[in-house]
Structures are given as C-alpha cells and as structure tokens.
mmCIF file of C-alpha atoms in Angstrom:
data_model
loop_
_atom_site.group_PDB
_atom_site.id
_atom_site.type_symbol
_atom_site.label_atom_id
_atom_site.label_comp_id
_atom_site.label_asym_id
_atom_site.label_seq_id
_atom_site.Cartn_x
_atom_site.Cartn_y
_atom_site.Cartn_z
ATOM 1 C CA MET A 65 10.510 24.246 -0.086
ATOM 2 C CA VAL A 66 12.180 21.494 1.841
ATOM 3 C CA ASP A 67 15.133 19.505 1.293
ATOM 4 C CA VAL A 68 14.145 15.657 0.465
ATOM 5 C CA PRO A 69 16.855 12.956 0.637
ATOM 6 C CA GLU A 70 17.574 10.917 -3.188
ATOM 7 C CA LYS A 71 15.647 7.867 -2.780
ATOM 8 C CA LEU A 72 17.730 4.799 -2.707
ATOM 9 C CA SER A 73 16.241 1.453 -2.374
ATOM 10 C CA PRO A 74 17.326 -0.741 0.179
ATOM 11 C CA LEU A 75 16.913 -3.499 -2.395
ATOM 12 C CA ARG A 76 19.422 -2.211 -5.318
ATOM 13 C CA ASP A 77 21.162 -4.824 -4.564
ATOM 14 C CA LEU A 78 19.062 -8.029 -4.138
ATOM 15 C CA ALA A 79 16.475 -7.100 -6.647
ATOM 16 C CA MET A 80 18.698 -7.783 -10.508
ATOM 17 C CA PRO A 81 16.702 -8.466 -13.408
ATOM 18 C CA ARG A 82 16.890 -12.107 -13.157
ATOM 19 C CA LEU A 83 15.470 -16.067 -13.459
ATOM 20 C CA VAL A 84 15.380 -17.813 -10.275
ATOM 21 C CA GLY A 85 14.016 -21.129 -9.959
ATOM 22 C CA GLY A 86 12.538 -23.155 -13.755
ATOM 23 C CA GLU A 87 9.998 -21.880 -15.958
ATOM 24 C CA ALA A 88 8.532 -18.229 -14.751
ATOM 25 C CA THR A 89 4.960 -18.970 -12.830
ATOM 26 C CA VAL A 90 5.194 -15.423 -10.400
ATOM 27 C CA GLU A 91 7.365 -12.025 -11.555
ATOM 28 C CA LEU A 92 8.592 -10.173 -8.089
ATOM 29 C CA SER A 93 9.773 -6.358 -8.712
ATOM 30 C CA GLU A 94 10.335 -3.650 -5.808
ATOM 31 C CA ARG A 95 9.770 0.243 -6.432
ATOM 32 C CA LEU A 96 9.402 2.941 -4.062
ATOM 33 C CA CYS A 97 7.046 5.233 -3.683
ATOM 34 C CA GLU A 98 6.561 8.341 -5.077
ATOM 35 C CA SER A 99 4.301 9.410 -2.081
ATOM 36 C CA LEU A 100 3.262 7.578 0.749
ATOM 37 C CA VAL A 101 1.596 9.356 3.282
ATOM 38 C CA GLN A 102 -1.158 8.028 6.707
ATOM 39 C CA VAL A 103 -3.771 9.667 7.771
ATOM 40 C CA GLN A 104 -5.130 8.860 11.415
ATOM 41 C CA SER A 105 -8.082 11.036 11.862
ATOM 42 C CA TRP A 106 -9.817 11.376 15.436
ATOM 43 C CA PRO A 107 -12.337 9.674 16.050
ATOM 44 C CA ILE A 108 -14.591 12.613 16.313
ATOM 45 C CA SER A 109 -13.889 13.168 12.467
ATOM 46 C CA MET A 110 -13.743 9.867 10.838
ATOM 47 C CA ILE A 111 -16.193 10.534 8.543
ATOM 48 C CA LYS A 112 -15.297 14.022 7.359
ATOM 49 C CA VAL A 113 -12.038 12.317 6.723
ATOM 50 C CA GLU A 114 -13.247 9.617 5.333
ATOM 51 C CA LYS A 115 -14.991 11.293 2.676
ATOM 52 C CA ALA A 116 -12.306 14.137 1.890
ATOM 53 C CA LEU A 117 -10.520 10.617 0.747
ATOM 54 C CA LYS A 118 -13.139 9.878 -1.616
ATOM 55 C CA TYR A 119 -12.402 12.885 -3.808
ATOM 56 C CA LEU A 120 -8.809 12.439 -4.074
ATOM 57 C CA LYS A 121 -7.608 11.850 -8.064
ATOM 58 C CA GLN A 122 -5.036 10.033 -8.481
ATOM 59 C CA ALA A 123 -4.373 8.267 -5.402
ATOM 60 C CA VAL A 124 -4.901 4.801 -3.942
ATOM 61 C CA VAL A 125 -6.508 5.071 -0.511
ATOM 62 C CA MET A 126 -5.945 1.757 1.351
ATOM 63 C CA PRO A 127 -7.520 1.731 4.629
ATOM 64 C CA SER A 128 -5.095 0.648 7.506
ATOM 65 C CA GLY A 129 -7.274 0.201 10.633
ATOM 66 C CA PRO A 130 -10.102 2.141 12.163
ATOM 67 C CA GLY A 131 -9.761 5.794 11.277
ATOM 68 C CA ARG A 132 -6.638 5.075 9.851
ATOM 69 C CA TRP A 133 -5.791 4.559 5.532
ATOM 70 C CA LEU A 134 -2.224 4.620 3.823
ATOM 71 C CA VAL A 135 -2.660 7.082 0.521
ATOM 72 C CA GLU A 136 0.065 6.440 -2.222
ATOM 73 C CA ALA A 137 0.017 8.955 -5.334
ATOM 74 C CA GLU A 138 2.393 9.887 -7.913
ATOM 75 C CA ASP A 139 2.308 13.161 -7.244
ATOM 76 C CA GLU A 140 5.005 14.233 -4.823
ATOM 77 C CA GLY A 141 2.885 16.867 -3.518
ATOM 78 C CA LEU A 142 0.557 14.439 -1.981
ATOM 79 C CA GLU A 143 1.394 15.430 1.449
ATOM 80 C CA GLU A 144 1.256 18.361 1.408
ATOM 81 C CA GLU A 145 -2.760 18.574 -0.005
ATOM 82 C CA LEU A 146 -3.382 16.735 2.393
ATOM 83 C CA ARG A 147 -2.269 18.798 5.700
ATOM 84 C CA GLU A 148 -4.453 21.385 3.032
ATOM 85 C CA THR A 149 -7.248 19.364 2.876
ATOM 86 C CA LEU A 150 -7.553 17.577 5.744
ATOM 87 C CA PRO A 151 -6.278 20.338 8.836
ATOM 88 C CA ILE A 152 -5.321 19.489 12.216
ATOM 89 C CA ASP A 153 -8.370 19.188 14.184
ATOM 90 C CA LEU A 154 -9.241 16.649 11.809
ATOM 91 C CA ALA A 155 -6.102 14.131 11.500
ATOM 92 C CA ALA A 156 -3.222 13.661 11.267
ATOM 93 C CA ILE A 157 -0.304 13.753 8.390
ATOM 94 C CA THR A 158 2.387 11.622 9.001
ATOM 95 C CA GLY A 159 4.692 11.764 5.185
ATOM 96 C CA LEU A 160 5.555 7.248 4.930
ATOM 97 C CA THR A 161 7.505 7.792 1.407
ATOM 98 C CA HIS A 162 11.232 7.160 3.099
ATOM 99 C CA ALA A 163 9.453 4.216 5.710
ATOM 100 C CA ARG A 164 8.574 1.773 2.677
ATOM 101 C CA VAL A 165 9.349 -0.580 -0.495
ATOM 102 C CA VAL A 166 6.680 -2.070 -2.238
ATOM 103 C CA VAL A 167 7.194 -5.639 -2.886
ATOM 104 C CA SER A 168 5.137 -6.557 -5.875
ATOM 105 C CA ILE A 169 4.446 -10.318 -6.686
ATOM 106 C CA SER A 170 1.899 -11.202 -9.558
ATOM 107 C CA GLY A 171 1.548 -14.174 -11.904
ATOM 108 C CA GLU A 172 -0.142 -17.523 -11.396
ATOM 109 C CA ASN A 173 1.337 -18.942 -8.525
ATOM 110 C CA ALA A 174 1.180 -15.362 -6.526
ATOM 111 C CA THR A 175 -1.289 -17.151 -3.998
ATOM 112 C CA TRP A 176 0.561 -19.937 -3.545
ATOM 113 C CA VAL A 177 3.782 -18.129 -2.333
ATOM 114 C CA LEU A 178 1.988 -15.809 -0.550
ATOM 115 C CA ALA A 179 0.020 -18.194 1.728
ATOM 116 C CA SER A 180 3.275 -20.155 2.207
ATOM 117 C CA GLY A 181 4.549 -17.537 4.442
ATOM 118 C CA ILE A 182 1.704 -15.519 5.260
ATOM 119 C CA ALA A 183 -1.676 -16.272 7.267
ATOM 120 C CA LEU A 184 -4.263 -14.775 5.215
ATOM 121 C CA ASP A 185 -6.950 -16.522 3.353
ATOM 122 C CA PHE A 186 -6.169 -14.946 -0.389
ATOM 123 C CA GLU A 187 -9.320 -16.636 -2.107
ATOM 124 C CA LEU A 188 -11.076 -14.109 -4.019
ATOM 125 C CA ASP A 189 -14.585 -14.369 -2.505
ATOM 126 C CA VAL A 190 -12.475 -13.121 1.038
ATOM 127 C CA PHE A 191 -10.254 -10.959 -0.415
ATOM 128 C CA PRO A 192 -11.302 -9.253 -3.508
ATOM 129 C CA VAL A 193 -9.155 -7.293 -5.928
ATOM 130 C CA GLY A 194 -8.689 -3.551 -4.722
ATOM 131 C CA ALA A 195 -8.980 -4.362 -1.186
ATOM 132 C CA THR A 196 -5.995 -4.490 1.250
ATOM 133 C CA GLN A 197 -5.496 -6.986 4.502
ATOM 134 C CA LEU A 198 -2.614 -6.137 6.907
ATOM 135 C CA CYS A 199 -0.856 -8.655 8.241
ATOM 136 C CA HIS A 200 2.309 -10.361 9.466
ATOM 137 C CA HIS A 201 5.194 -12.747 7.980
ATOM 138 C CA HIS A 202 7.119 -13.215 11.067
ATOM 139 C CA GLU A 203 7.889 -10.327 12.832
ATOM 140 C CA ILE A 204 7.893 -8.449 9.419
ATOM 141 C CA GLY A 205 4.622 -6.337 9.116
ATOM 142 C CA LEU A 206 2.813 -5.339 5.918
ATOM 143 C CA THR A 207 0.273 -3.748 3.878
ATOM 144 C CA ILE A 208 -1.179 -6.210 0.781
ATOM 145 C CA HIS A 209 -3.105 -4.336 -1.182
ATOM 146 C CA ARG A 210 -4.392 -6.394 -3.868
ATOM 147 C CA THR A 211 -4.651 -4.964 -7.879
ATOM 148 C CA ALA A 212 -5.516 -7.742 -9.581
ATOM 149 C CA GLU A 213 -6.485 -11.249 -9.259
ATOM 150 C CA ASP A 214 -2.767 -12.537 -9.224
ATOM 151 C CA HIS A 215 -1.571 -9.464 -8.681
ATOM 152 C CA PHE A 216 -0.059 -8.609 -4.913
ATOM 153 C CA ASP A 217 1.673 -4.999 -3.975
ATOM 154 C CA LEU A 218 2.971 -5.142 -0.682
ATOM 155 C CA TYR A 219 4.251 -2.722 1.293
ATOM 156 C CA VAL A 220 7.128 -3.322 3.543
ATOM 157 C CA PHE A 221 9.228 -1.243 5.799
ATOM 158 C CA THR A 222 12.185 -0.065 4.479
ATOM 159 C CA SER A 223 14.341 -1.365 7.611
ATOM 160 C CA LEU A 224 12.437 -4.496 7.537
ATOM 161 C CA SER A 225 12.643 -4.817 3.580
ATOM 162 C CA ARG A 226 15.742 -7.124 2.954
ATOM 163 C CA SER A 227 15.044 -10.045 5.243
ATOM 164 C CA PHE A 228 11.121 -9.753 3.782
ATOM 165 C CA TRP A 229 12.996 -9.757 -0.125
ATOM 166 C CA GLN A 230 14.903 -12.892 0.595
ATOM 167 C CA TRP A 231 12.184 -15.137 2.153
ATOM 168 C CA ILE A 232 9.731 -13.605 -1.058
ATOM 169 C CA GLU A 233 12.623 -15.264 -3.105
ATOM 170 C CA ARG A 234 13.336 -18.199 -1.857
ATOM 171 C CA ALA A 235 9.459 -19.229 -1.620
ATOM 172 C CA SER A 236 9.287 -17.838 -5.523
ATOM 173 C CA ALA A 237 11.932 -19.856 -6.545
ATOM 174 C CA GLU A 238 10.406 -23.002 -5.870
ATOM 175 C CA VAL A 239 7.458 -22.669 -8.570
ATOM 176 C CA GLY A 240 9.812 -20.155 -10.469
ATOM 177 C CA CYS A 241 10.467 -16.871 -10.631
ATOM 178 C CA ARG A 242 11.541 -14.183 -12.895
ATOM 179 C CA ILE A 243 12.925 -10.750 -11.232
ATOM 180 C CA VAL A 244 12.146 -7.860 -12.871
#
C-alpha cells in the first residue's frame, strides 16, 4: 500500500464561513477531491476507453479534450481501478487528487459572477446541466462542471487556487455572498 500524504486545503484560511457583501445571493465553498484522475486515451483506443468510462459507477466523468476525461469519485481507489480497467495500451492514467481544488458556486447570481470574469456563455441552452467546459480566468486554467441550473463546480489547479478564490470572492461580494 502506498503512503498518501494528508490532504490539506490551500484555501483553509481563506474559505472560512462568513457573509461577504450584502444579503447573500450566491454561496461559495471549497472541497478537496477524494479521488480525481485524468484519463488520456490513445487515438486508436478512444472509442474503447469512452465505452469503459460509461460503466463506471459512482463517478463523475467530464470530457476535458479529445480522448481525455477528468474522472472524480468518492472512492479513493479510483486511480487503481482505472489502471486495472484501462491498461497502458488503451490509456494513460494520471492521479490529480492533490493537484486540484474544487470551488463551488451556487445561487441566483452564480452565472452573473462567473460571467464577470470568465469568457463563456453560461446560458442553459449553450451550457446545459451536466456539461463541462474548459476555460481560463486570466492565466488560471479551469474545468467547469455545471451540476444544476445555478450550481457550478470549478476545478482549479491547487497552486493557483488562492488567486482564483480571491477573485471569485471579490466578484461574489458585489451581489452578496455566503461562504460555507
């Protein structure tokens, strides 16, 4: 068994529960992934890998490029399971559990806050529930997963998460924000 370092949030001193701005119309929170894995298929195995990922139970599979997926699960054994399911001749498996932080935003003004600093169309017919988008906030790469009409999970590089959090908190303060 491999020793895995304890998960520590880089936002632990920033994401403290409080009210920011006026009456809260959005909620912000952060969480650490239990298990986050990138799967990159080879060009000749893309269809096989895609089919195999559809059979994963209790996992969120988010397309993140041609033949590439970000897979999140509450099971810490996800990376090992994927390595067994998808041998090296089908895909490359990379554990990202410690490399990303998830910043969640929800509420009636969530899309307004996101659109104030991210160049995406957040309309439901363009970015439906369940969809994933790759984008940037300035130089910070993001994977955004829309989990409900007014709820988004933003996967941020751990090393840049503090800068991103400071921006999204300031932007949310304009419409009132509860940090939970």
